[in-house]
Each structure stands twice: as C-alpha cells, then as structure tokens.
PDB file of C-alpha atoms in Angstrom:
ATOM      1  CA  UNK I1182       1.064 -96.306-136.181  1.00  0.00           C
ATOM      2  CA  UNK I1183      -1.414 -99.062-136.919  1.00  0.00           C
ATOM      3  CA  UNK I1184      -0.792-102.303-138.777  1.00  0.00           C
ATOM      4  CA  UNK I1185      -3.670-104.418-140.060  1.00  0.00           C
ATOM      5  CA  UNK I1186      -2.321-107.905-140.594  1.00  0.00           C
ATOM      6  CA  UNK I1187      -2.691-111.629-140.097  1.00  0.00           C
ATOM      7  CA  UNK I1188      -0.044-113.986-138.652  1.00  0.00           C
ATOM      8  CA  UNK I1189      -0.244-116.277-141.700  1.00  0.00           C
ATOM      9  CA  UNK I1190       0.166-113.455-144.222  1.00  0.00           C
ATOM     10  CA  UNK I1191       3.700-113.491-145.653  1.00  0.00           C
ATOM     11  CA  UNK I1192       3.775-109.737-146.304  1.00  0.00           C
ATOM     12  CA  UNK I1193       2.367-109.049-142.847  1.00  0.00           C
ATOM     13  CA  UNK I1194       5.238-111.009-141.360  1.00  0.00           C
ATOM     14  CA  UNK I1195       7.775-108.983-143.350  1.00  0.00           C
ATOM     15  CA  UNK I1196       6.367-105.647-142.172  1.00  0.00           C
ATOM     16  CA  UNK I1197       6.012-106.689-138.529  1.00  0.00           C
ATOM     17  CA  UNK I1198       9.555-108.080-138.472  1.00  0.00           C
ATOM     18  CA  UNK I1199      10.802-104.737-139.801  1.00  0.00           C
ATOM     19  CA  UNK I1200       8.876-102.858-137.100  1.00  0.00           C
ATOM     20  CA  UNK I1201      10.016-105.165-134.310  1.00  0.00           C
ATOM     21  CA  UNK I1202      13.654-105.093-135.393  1.00  0.00           C
ATOM     22  CA  UNK I1203      13.568-101.275-135.298  1.00  0.00           C
ATOM     23  CA  UNK I1204      11.738-101.409-131.944  1.00  0.00           C
ATOM     24  CA  UNK I1205       9.014 -99.064-133.106  1.00  0.00           C
ATOM     25  CA  UNK I1206       5.714 -98.831-131.223  1.00  0.00           C
ATOM     26  CA  UNK I1207       2.625 -99.707-133.213  1.00  0.00           C
ATOM     27  CA  UNK I1208      -0.904-100.962-132.679  1.00  0.00           C
ATOM     28  CA  UNK I1209      -1.651-104.358-134.132  1.00  0.00           C
ATOM     29  CA  UNK I1210      -5.054-105.209-135.626  1.00  0.00           C
ATOM     30  CA  UNK I1211      -5.577-108.777-136.800  1.00  0.00           C
ATOM     31  CA  UNK I1212      -7.730-109.184-139.911  1.00  0.00           C
ATOM     32  CA  UNK I1213      -8.470-112.711-141.111  1.00  0.00           C
ATOM     33  CA  UNK I1214      -8.557-112.799-144.935  1.00  0.00           C
ATOM     34  CA  UNK I1215      -9.884-116.367-145.029  1.00  0.00           C
ATOM     35  CA  UNK I1216     -13.107-115.354-143.259  1.00  0.00           C
ATOM     36  CA  UNK I1217     -13.484-112.403-145.625  1.00  0.00           C
ATOM     37  CA  UNK I1218     -12.861-109.631-143.064  1.00  0.00           C
ATOM     38  CA  UNK I1219     -10.736-107.799-145.629  1.00  0.00           C
ATOM     39  CA  UNK I1220     -13.920-107.296-147.660  1.00  0.00           C
ATOM     40  CA  UNK I1221     -15.896-105.554-144.910  1.00  0.00           C
ATOM     41  CA  UNK I1222     -17.067-102.260-146.404  1.00  0.00           C
ATOM     42  CA  UNK I1223     -15.181 -99.961-144.033  1.00  0.00           C
ATOM     43  CA  UNK I1224     -11.906-101.819-144.425  1.00  0.00           C
ATOM     44  CA  UNK I1225     -12.281-102.431-148.164  1.00  0.00           C
ATOM     45  CA  UNK I1226     -13.017 -98.752-148.795  1.00  0.00           C
ATOM     46  CA  UNK I1227      -9.531 -97.779-147.618  1.00  0.00           C
ATOM     47  CA  UNK I1228      -7.894-100.962-148.856  1.00  0.00           C
ATOM     48  CA  UNK I1229      -9.424-101.821-152.255  1.00  0.00           C
ATOM     49  CA  UNK I1230      -6.487-104.127-153.013  1.00  0.00           C
ATOM     50  CA  UNK I1231      -7.996-106.637-150.595  1.00  0.00           C
ATOM     51  CA  UNK I1232      -4.492-107.575-149.475  1.00  0.00           C
ATOM     52  CA  UNK I1233      -2.566-107.477-146.222  1.00  0.00           C
ATOM     53  CA  UNK I1234      -0.873-105.759-144.534  1.00  0.00           C
ATOM     54  CA  UNK I1235      -2.252-102.233-144.383  1.00  0.00           C
ATOM     55  CA  UNK I1236      -0.053 -99.685-142.651  1.00  0.00           C
ATOM     56  CA  UNK I1237      -1.457 -96.419-141.316  1.00  0.00           C
ATOM     57  CA  UNK I1238       0.294 -93.529-139.634  1.00  0.00           C
ATOM     58  CA  UNK I1239      -2.014 -90.534-139.292  1.00  0.00           C
ATOM     59  CA  UNK I1240      -3.224 -89.641-142.765  1.00  0.00           C
ATOM     60  CA  UNK I1241      -0.645 -91.884-144.417  1.00  0.00           C
ATOM     61  CA  UNK I1242      -2.093 -95.218-145.555  1.00  0.00           C
ATOM     62  CA  UNK I1243       0.164 -97.681-147.378  1.00  0.00           C
ATOM     63  CA  UNK I1244      -0.596-101.068-148.958  1.00  0.00           C
ATOM     64  CA  UNK I1245       2.618-101.881-150.812  1.00  0.00           C
ATOM     65  CA  UNK I1246       5.041-103.910-148.698  1.00  0.00           C
ATOM     66  CA  UNK I1247       8.200-102.388-150.165  1.00  0.00           C
ATOM     67  CA  UNK I1248       6.863 -98.857-149.637  1.00  0.00           C
ATOM     68  CA  UNK I1249       5.861 -99.720-146.071  1.00  0.00           C
ATOM     69  CA  UNK I1250       9.372-100.975-145.310  1.00  0.00           C
ATOM     70  CA  UNK I1251      10.890 -97.808-146.784  1.00  0.00           C
ATOM     71  CA  UNK I1252       8.525 -95.714-144.662  1.00  0.00           C
ATOM     72  CA  UNK I1253       9.422 -97.695-141.514  1.00  0.00           C
ATOM     73  CA  UNK I1254      13.075 -97.063-142.277  1.00  0.00           C
ATOM     74  CA  UNK I1255      12.506 -93.293-142.498  1.00  0.00           C
ATOM     75  CA  UNK I1256      10.616 -93.284-139.185  1.00  0.00           C
ATOM     76  CA  UNK I1257      13.344 -95.348-137.507  1.00  0.00           C
ATOM     77  CA  UNK I1258      16.019 -92.993-138.822  1.00  0.00           C
ATOM     78  CA  UNK I1259      14.212 -89.921-137.452  1.00  0.00           C
ATOM     79  CA  UNK I1260      13.458 -91.640-134.132  1.00  0.00           C
ATOM     80  CA  UNK I1261      17.079 -92.630-133.605  1.00  0.00           C
ATOM     81  CA  UNK I1262      18.404 -89.242-134.664  1.00  0.00           C
ATOM     82  CA  UNK I1263      20.538 -90.908-137.295  1.00  0.00           C
ATOM     83  CA  UNK I1264      21.252 -89.663-140.766  1.00  0.00           C
ATOM     84  CA  UNK I1265      21.840 -92.949-142.574  1.00  0.00           C
ATOM     85  CA  UNK I1266      18.971 -94.930-144.026  1.00  0.00           C
ATOM     86  CA  UNK I1267      19.101 -98.721-143.876  1.00  0.00           C
ATOM     87  CA  UNK I1268      17.555 -99.029-147.318  1.00  0.00           C
ATOM     88  CA  UNK I1269      20.035 -96.533-148.755  1.00  0.00           C
ATOM     89  CA  UNK I1270      22.186 -99.644-149.062  1.00  0.00           C
ATOM     90  CA  UNK I1271      21.337-100.652-152.621  1.00  0.00           C
ATOM     91  CA  UNK I1272      21.789-104.330-151.873  1.00  0.00           C
ATOM     92  CA  UNK I1273      19.135-104.205-149.137  1.00  0.00           C
ATOM     93  CA  UNK I1274      16.404-102.719-151.304  1.00  0.00           C
ATOM     94  CA  UNK I1275      17.463-104.972-154.187  1.00  0.00           C
ATOM     95  CA  UNK I1276      16.903-108.033-151.995  1.00  0.00           C
ATOM     96  CA  UNK I1277      13.575-106.745-150.674  1.00  0.00           C
ATOM     97  CA  UNK I1278      12.315-105.993-154.193  1.00  0.00           C
ATOM     98  CA  UNK I1279      13.545-109.314-155.597  1.00  0.00           C
ATOM     99  CA  UNK I1280      11.859-111.294-152.838  1.00  0.00           C
ATOM    100  CA  UNK I1281       8.680-109.262-153.228  1.00  0.00           C
ATOM    101  CA  UNK I1282       8.477-110.219-156.900  1.00  0.00           C
ATOM    102  CA  UNK I1283       7.916-113.825-155.874  1.00  0.00           C
ATOM    103  CA  UNK I1284       4.188-114.415-155.496  1.00  0.00           C
ATOM    104  CA  UNK I1285       3.847-117.018-152.758  1.00  0.00           C
ATOM    105  CA  UNK I1286       0.154-117.562-153.545  1.00  0.00           C
ATOM    106  CA  UNK I1287       0.762-120.159-156.274  1.00  0.00           C
ATOM    107  CA  UNK I1288       3.392-121.954-154.209  1.00  0.00           C
ATOM    108  CA  UNK I1289       1.118-122.104-151.155  1.00  0.00           C
ATOM    109  CA  UNK I1290      -2.318-122.684-152.653  1.00  0.00           C
ATOM    110  CA  UNK I1291      -1.122-125.408-155.000  1.00  0.00           C
ATOM    111  CA  UNK I1292      -0.359-127.441-151.871  1.00  0.00           C
ATOM    112  CA  UNK I1293      -3.792-126.979-150.315  1.00  0.00           C
ATOM    113  CA  UNK I1294      -6.074-129.965-151.048  1.00  0.00           C
ATOM    114  CA  UNK I1295      -8.424-129.083-153.897  1.00  0.00           C
ATOM    115  CA  UNK I1296     -11.632-129.696-151.930  1.00  0.00           C
ATOM    116  CA  UNK I1297     -10.587-127.198-149.231  1.00  0.00           C
ATOM    117  CA  UNK I1298      -9.413-124.669-151.770  1.00  0.00           C
ATOM    118  CA  UNK I1299     -12.739-124.834-153.587  1.00  0.00           C
ATOM    119  CA  UNK I1300     -14.681-124.590-150.342  1.00  0.00           C
ATOM    120  CA  UNK I1301     -12.931-121.423-149.176  1.00  0.00           C
ATOM    121  CA  UNK I1302     -13.010-119.863-152.659  1.00  0.00           C
ATOM    122  CA  UNK I1303     -16.763-120.403-152.858  1.00  0.00           C
ATOM    123  CA  UNK I1304     -17.217-118.956-149.380  1.00  0.00           C
ATOM    124  CA  UNK I1305     -15.206-115.828-150.194  1.00  0.00           C
ATOM    125  CA  UNK I1306     -17.152-115.260-153.420  1.00  0.00           C
ATOM    126  CA  UNK I1307     -20.371-115.298-151.424  1.00  0.00           C
ATOM    127  CA  UNK I1308     -18.854-112.887-148.881  1.00  0.00           C
ATOM    128  CA  UNK I1309     -17.896-110.479-151.675  1.00  0.00           C
ATOM    129  CA  UNK I1310     -21.368-110.652-153.227  1.00  0.00           C
ATOM    130  CA  UNK I1311     -22.955-109.986-149.816  1.00  0.00           C
ATOM    131  CA  UNK I1312     -20.673-106.975-149.215  1.00  0.00           C
ATOM    132  CA  UNK I1313     -21.464-105.721-152.713  1.00  0.00           C
ATOM    133  CA  UNK I1314     -25.136-105.587-151.806  1.00  0.00           C
ATOM    134  CA  UNK I1315     -24.309-103.639-148.636  1.00  0.00           C
ATOM    135  CA  UNK I1316     -22.023-101.146-150.402  1.00  0.00           C
ATOM    136  CA  UNK I1317     -23.204-100.741-154.006  1.00  0.00           C
ATOM    137  CA  UNK I1318     -20.883 -97.744-154.480  1.00  0.00           C
ATOM    138  CA  UNK I1319     -17.972-100.209-154.292  1.00  0.00           C
ATOM    139  CA  UNK I1320     -19.558-102.702-156.700  1.00  0.00           C
ATOM    140  CA  UNK I1321     -17.014-102.228-159.496  1.00  0.00           C
ATOM    141  CA  UNK I1322     -14.103-102.844-157.122  1.00  0.00           C
ATOM    142  CA  UNK I1323     -15.789-105.907-155.634  1.00  0.00           C
ATOM    143  CA  UNK I1324     -16.403-107.188-159.172  1.00  0.00           C
ATOM    144  CA  UNK I1325     -12.691-106.863-159.825  1.00  0.00           C
ATOM    145  CA  UNK I1326     -11.900-109.021-156.787  1.00  0.00           C
ATOM    146  CA  UNK I1327     -14.357-111.662-158.002  1.00  0.00           C
ATOM    147  CA  UNK I1328     -12.654-111.643-161.394  1.00  0.00           C
ATOM    148  CA  UNK I1329      -9.226-111.964-159.799  1.00  0.00           C
ATOM    149  CA  UNK I1330     -10.461-114.905-157.745  1.00  0.00           C
ATOM    150  CA  UNK I1331     -11.653-116.766-160.851  1.00  0.00           C
ATOM    151  CA  UNK I1332      -8.386-115.972-162.628  1.00  0.00           C
ATOM    152  CA  UNK I1333      -6.376-117.351-159.722  1.00  0.00           C
ATOM    153  CA  UNK I1334      -8.352-120.609-159.834  1.00  0.00           C
ATOM    154  CA  UNK I1335      -7.596-120.952-163.545  1.00  0.00           C
ATOM    155  CA  UNK I1336      -3.895-120.221-163.052  1.00  0.00           C
ATOM    156  CA  UNK I1337      -3.668-122.869-160.338  1.00  0.00           C
ATOM    157  CA  UNK I1338      -4.699-125.435-162.965  1.00  0.00           C
ATOM    158  CA  UNK I1339      -1.653-124.562-165.058  1.00  0.00           C
ATOM    159  CA  UNK I1340       1.410-126.611-163.980  1.00  0.00           C
ATOM    160  CA  UNK I1341       3.702-124.231-165.887  1.00  0.00           C
ATOM    161  CA  UNK I1342       2.795-121.322-163.614  1.00  0.00           C
ATOM    162  CA  UNK I1343       3.666-123.389-160.542  1.00  0.00           C
ATOM    163  CA  UNK I1344       6.912-124.487-162.193  1.00  0.00           C
ATOM    164  CA  UNK I1345       7.850-120.843-162.829  1.00  0.00           C
ATOM    165  CA  UNK I1346       7.018-119.925-159.222  1.00  0.00           C
ATOM    166  CA  UNK I1347       9.197-122.735-157.887  1.00  0.00           C
ATOM    167  CA  UNK I1348      12.020-121.868-160.287  1.00  0.00           C
ATOM    168  CA  UNK I1349      12.014-118.244-159.148  1.00  0.00           C
ATOM    169  CA  UNK I1350      12.085-119.355-155.511  1.00  0.00           C
ATOM    170  CA  UNK I1351      15.024-121.653-156.269  1.00  0.00           C
ATOM    171  CA  UNK I1352      16.939-118.733-157.799  1.00  0.00           C
ATOM    172  CA  UNK I1353      16.378-116.616-154.681  1.00  0.00           C
ATOM    173  CA  UNK I1354      17.528-119.463-152.430  1.00  0.00           C
ATOM    174  CA  UNK I1355      20.572-120.189-154.595  1.00  0.00           C
ATOM    175  CA  UNK I1356      21.642-116.542-154.489  1.00  0.00           C
ATOM    176  CA  UNK I1357      21.114-116.483-150.717  1.00  0.00           C
ATOM    177  CA  UNK I1358      23.254-119.631-150.427  1.00  0.00           C
ATOM    178  CA  UNK I1359      26.099-117.882-152.250  1.00  0.00           C
ATOM    179  CA  UNK I1360      25.856-114.691-150.189  1.00  0.00           C
ATOM    180  CA  UNK I1361      25.604-116.524-146.872  1.00  0.00           C
ATOM    181  CA  UNK I1362      28.849-118.311-147.613  1.00  0.00           C
ATOM    182  CA  UNK I1363      30.582-114.958-147.065  1.00  0.00           C
ATOM    183  CA  UNK I1364      28.504-113.360-144.308  1.00  0.00           C
ATOM    184  CA  UNK I1365      26.139-114.052-141.407  1.00  0.00           C
ATOM    185  CA  UNK I1366      23.109-112.285-142.889  1.00  0.00           C
ATOM    186  CA  UNK I1367      22.070-111.454-146.431  1.00  0.00           C
ATOM    187  CA  UNK I1368      23.882-108.112-146.715  1.00  0.00           C
ATOM    188  CA  UNK I1369      26.428-108.253-143.914  1.00  0.00           C
ATOM    189  CA  UNK I1370      26.961-109.113-140.284  1.00  0.00           C
ATOM    190  CA  UNK I1371      23.776-107.445-139.028  1.00  0.00           C
ATOM    191  CA  UNK I1372      20.119-108.371-139.527  1.00  0.00           C
ATOM    192  CA  UNK I1373      18.605-105.974-142.085  1.00  0.00           C
ATOM    193  CA  UNK I1374      15.333-105.323-143.881  1.00  0.00           C
ATOM    194  CA  UNK I1375      16.554-107.806-146.511  1.00  0.00           C
ATOM    195  CA  UNK I1376      16.429-110.497-143.824  1.00  0.00           C
ATOM    196  CA  UNK I1377      13.025-109.263-142.628  1.00  0.00           C
ATOM    197  CA  UNK I1378      11.760-109.959-146.146  1.00  0.00           C
ATOM    198  CA  UNK I1379      13.569-113.291-146.541  1.00  0.00           C
ATOM    199  CA  UNK I1380      12.856-114.997-143.216  1.00  0.00           C
ATOM    200  CA  UNK I1381       9.059-115.285-143.808  1.00  0.00           C
ATOM    201  CA  UNK I1382       9.810-117.068-147.097  1.00  0.00           C
ATOM    202  CA  UNK I1383      11.837-119.696-145.241  1.00  0.00           C
ATOM    203  CA  UNK I1384       9.086-119.942-142.643  1.00  0.00           C
ATOM    204  CA  UNK I1385       6.486-120.618-145.363  1.00  0.00           C
ATOM    205  CA  UNK I1386       8.689-123.366-146.789  1.00  0.00           C
ATOM    206  CA  UNK I1387       8.997-124.923-143.330  1.00  0.00           C
ATOM    207  CA  UNK I1388       5.254-124.711-142.622  1.00  0.00           C
ATOM    208  CA  UNK I1389       4.589-126.579-145.869  1.00  0.00           C
ATOM    209  CA  UNK I1390       7.022-129.309-144.745  1.00  0.00           C
ATOM    210  CA  UNK I1391       9.382-128.583-147.634  1.00  0.00           C
ATOM    211  CA  UNK I1392      12.527-127.840-145.624  1.00  0.00           C
ATOM    212  CA  UNK I1393      14.298-130.937-146.929  1.00  0.00           C
ATOM    213  CA  UNK I1394      13.869-129.910-150.544  1.00  0.00           C
ATOM    214  CA  UNK I1395      14.522-126.199-150.327  1.00  0.00           C
ATOM    215  CA  UNK I1396      16.466-125.453-147.122  1.00  0.00           C
ATOM    216  CA  UNK I1397      18.378-128.472-145.821  1.00  0.00           C
ATOM    217  CA  UNK I1398      19.938-129.056-149.255  1.00  0.00           C
ATOM    218  CA  UNK I1399      21.563-125.604-148.971  1.00  0.00           C
ATOM    219  CA  UNK I1400      23.922-125.750-145.999  1.00  0.00           C
ATOM    220  CA  UNK I1401      24.423-121.996-145.623  1.00  0.00           C
ATOM    221  CA  UNK I1402      20.695-121.282-145.836  1.00  0.00           C
ATOM    222  CA  UNK I1403      20.033-124.097-143.337  1.00  0.00           C
ATOM    223  CA  UNK I1404      22.521-122.607-140.861  1.00  0.00           C
ATOM    224  CA  UNK I1405      21.028-119.144-141.382  1.00  0.00           C
ATOM    225  CA  UNK I1406      17.491-120.490-140.836  1.00  0.00           C
ATOM    226  CA  UNK I1407      18.543-122.083-137.566  1.00  0.00           C
ATOM    227  CA  UNK I1408      20.128-118.795-136.469  1.00  0.00           C
ATOM    228  CA  UNK I1409      17.215-116.456-137.265  1.00  0.00           C
ATOM    229  CA  UNK I1410      14.692-118.690-135.493  1.00  0.00           C
ATOM    230  CA  UNK I1411      16.450-117.803-132.234  1.00  0.00           C
ATOM    231  CA  UNK I1412      15.839-114.073-132.635  1.00  0.00           C
ATOM    232  CA  UNK I1413      13.213-112.607-130.253  1.00  0.00           C
ATOM    233  CA  UNK I1414      11.579-110.784-133.159  1.00  0.00           C
ATOM    234  CA  UNK I1415      11.115-114.025-135.078  1.00  0.00           C
ATOM    235  CA  UNK I1416       9.597-115.716-132.050  1.00  0.00           C
ATOM    236  CA  UNK I1417       7.155-112.842-131.543  1.00  0.00           C
ATOM    237  CA  UNK I1418       6.065-112.337-135.147  1.00  0.00           C
ATOM    238  CA  UNK I1419       6.198-115.881-136.538  1.00  0.00           C
ATOM    239  CA  UNK I1420       7.488-118.515-134.148  1.00  0.00           C
ATOM    240  CA  UNK I1421       4.751-118.416-131.531  1.00  0.00           C
ATOM    241  CA  UNK I1422       2.082-119.044-134.172  1.00  0.00           C
ATOM    242  CA  UNK I1423       3.832-122.064-135.672  1.00  0.00           C
ATOM    243  CA  UNK I1424       4.976-124.010-132.655  1.00  0.00           C
ATOM    244  CA  UNK I1425       3.325-127.306-131.809  1.00  0.00           C
ATOM    245  CA  UNK I1426      -0.462-127.187-131.752  1.00  0.00           C
ATOM    246  CA  UNK I1427      -0.420-123.428-132.418  1.00  0.00           C
ATOM    247  CA  UNK I1428       0.382-124.275-136.034  1.00  0.00           C
ATOM    248  CA  UNK I1429      -3.081-125.777-136.440  1.00  0.00           C
ATOM    249  CA  UNK I1430      -5.134-123.893-133.853  1.00  0.00           C
ATOM    250  CA  UNK I1431      -5.777-120.765-135.927  1.00  0.00           C
ATOM    251  CA  UNK I1432      -6.613-122.815-139.017  1.00  0.00           C
ATOM    252  CA  UNK I1433      -9.015-125.052-137.084  1.00  0.00           C
ATOM    253  CA  UNK I1434     -10.703-122.024-135.558  1.00  0.00           C
ATOM    254  CA  UNK I1435     -11.060-120.424-138.985  1.00  0.00           C
ATOM    255  CA  UNK I1436     -12.349-123.661-140.514  1.00  0.00           C
ATOM    256  CA  UNK I1437     -15.000-124.008-137.791  1.00  0.00           C
ATOM    257  CA  UNK I1438     -16.110-120.364-138.152  1.00  0.00           C
ATOM    258  CA  UNK I1439     -16.403-120.572-141.932  1.00  0.00           C
ATOM    259  CA  UNK I1440     -18.332-123.853-141.682  1.00  0.00           C
ATOM    260  CA  UNK I1441     -20.852-122.327-139.249  1.00  0.00           C
ATOM    261  CA  UNK I1442     -21.314-119.185-141.356  1.00  0.00           C
ATOM    262  CA  UNK I1443     -21.791-121.303-144.471  1.00  0.00           C
ATOM    263  CA  UNK I1444     -24.395-123.498-142.802  1.00  0.00           C
ATOM    264  CA  UNK I1445     -26.265-120.436-141.498  1.00  0.00           C
ATOM    265  CA  UNK I1446     -25.683-118.564-144.775  1.00  0.00           C
ATOM    266  CA  UNK I1447     -24.283-115.654-142.807  1.00  0.00           C
ATOM    267  CA  UNK I1448     -21.858-114.145-145.256  1.00  0.00           C
TER     268      UNK I1448
END
C-alpha cells in the first residue's frame, strides 16, 4: 500500500491515523501541495482532484477520504482474521461522514494573512499554467483547477461562508462534548475511525491558536484532546510535526523554496 500525503493535510492525517491505529504496513510518499507538486503531470494524471491524500493498493487508487477509511477497515479485518468491520458500527461511519462534510479550507485560509495567501495563490496558478503547457492533453482538467482557485478566492471574501463554516464546526464540537460526557472516545471506550477523523480537526484548531475558543471552553473535549495527544499514533502522524520549532520548520522551508522558484521563474 502507498499513501501520498502531506503532514499538514487534514485528510492525510485522518488516513494515516487510521492506518497506524490498525498497524498496517504502508509506504509513505510526501507531496507538498503548496509547492504545486500535486500538479506534476504524472501525479495529476492519476489524481485529477488535485487533493490529498491518494491511497493506492495495487490497481486500486482512491481519493475520497471516507472510501479510503472504509477500504483500510476491510484490509484490517482480513489481516486480523476477524469477521466484524469497525465501520459496520453505524455511529462510526456517521461521525466520519459528518466530520468530512466540514471543509477546513475556509476556516484555515481565512486566518492566513492576505498578502501570503495571494502570493501562494499566484504561484500555484503559474505552476498550473506551466504544467498545462507540458501536458496539453490534461488542459481541460488544469483549467478546472484554475477556475476552482479563483472561486475559492471569491468565497474567502464572503464573511457569511466563514460564519457557516465556523457554525458547522461548533455543532460538531458540541455533539462531541455531549458524547464524551458518557464515554472515553467518540463511540465508546476504544479509539475508533471516528476518532481518527476527529483528532486532526482538534489539531488544526490548536495549530491556529484557537484552543481557548473551541476546545478549552468544552471540558469533555479538552480532556479528550489531552488524552489523544498521548497516543503513539498521534505523536507519529501529527505531534512530531507540530512540536516546538517543527511547527514552523516545514512552512519556512516551503516559503523559501517558493520564493526562489518565483524569483527564477521556475514553475
């Protein structure tokens, strides 16, 4: 199995947590979306969504996070010789699907200073145009990504869209607060795929320095967040990238690389 991901990608974190919790062997390939690697012709040809993660097992290639988690569950069930699927629990898949409906892009990008957001958006547009020239057979799909980029910029100007994103997040957190009053994890006393989907959301909140507003004010969620950060899988998939200077190292490296490529016009 191969997983193409990036440590800062929320969906990548969900999939890798699921794999690590099931102790499945896989090969990890890091693809940096900010530098435009997801638009390289070879990668884009098999992943025209331009999103991460991409999961591959032989001839099976999956892009949808929920479908990837379901597939991981089937592999884990076969590998363990069991006959009960984790996602057969309706509450688990309900949580995963509900969390997946929240688009973290608006929540995250709205908190990136405008000048940086514009800089990276401009850079990625130039990367897409350059790749389009290299692979004209994919021109229509590249055009679609350009269109989506412009649409995202327009949506980020609309405060109502951000309000809706925050309101949906609040509903997820409020429901989690209620459930965690009765149990250790979202659907019981054991860490499940529901938690694998939820933990990266809490991590994103923490990275954006919004714990006080969204986590600390919910005592059960705060206790849960403290608990899951101690798990070895969390430390491997998320924690080691967001501890001390590591939080900024990858971003600084990316910023430097994009600056150099922009100056040299090497898109």
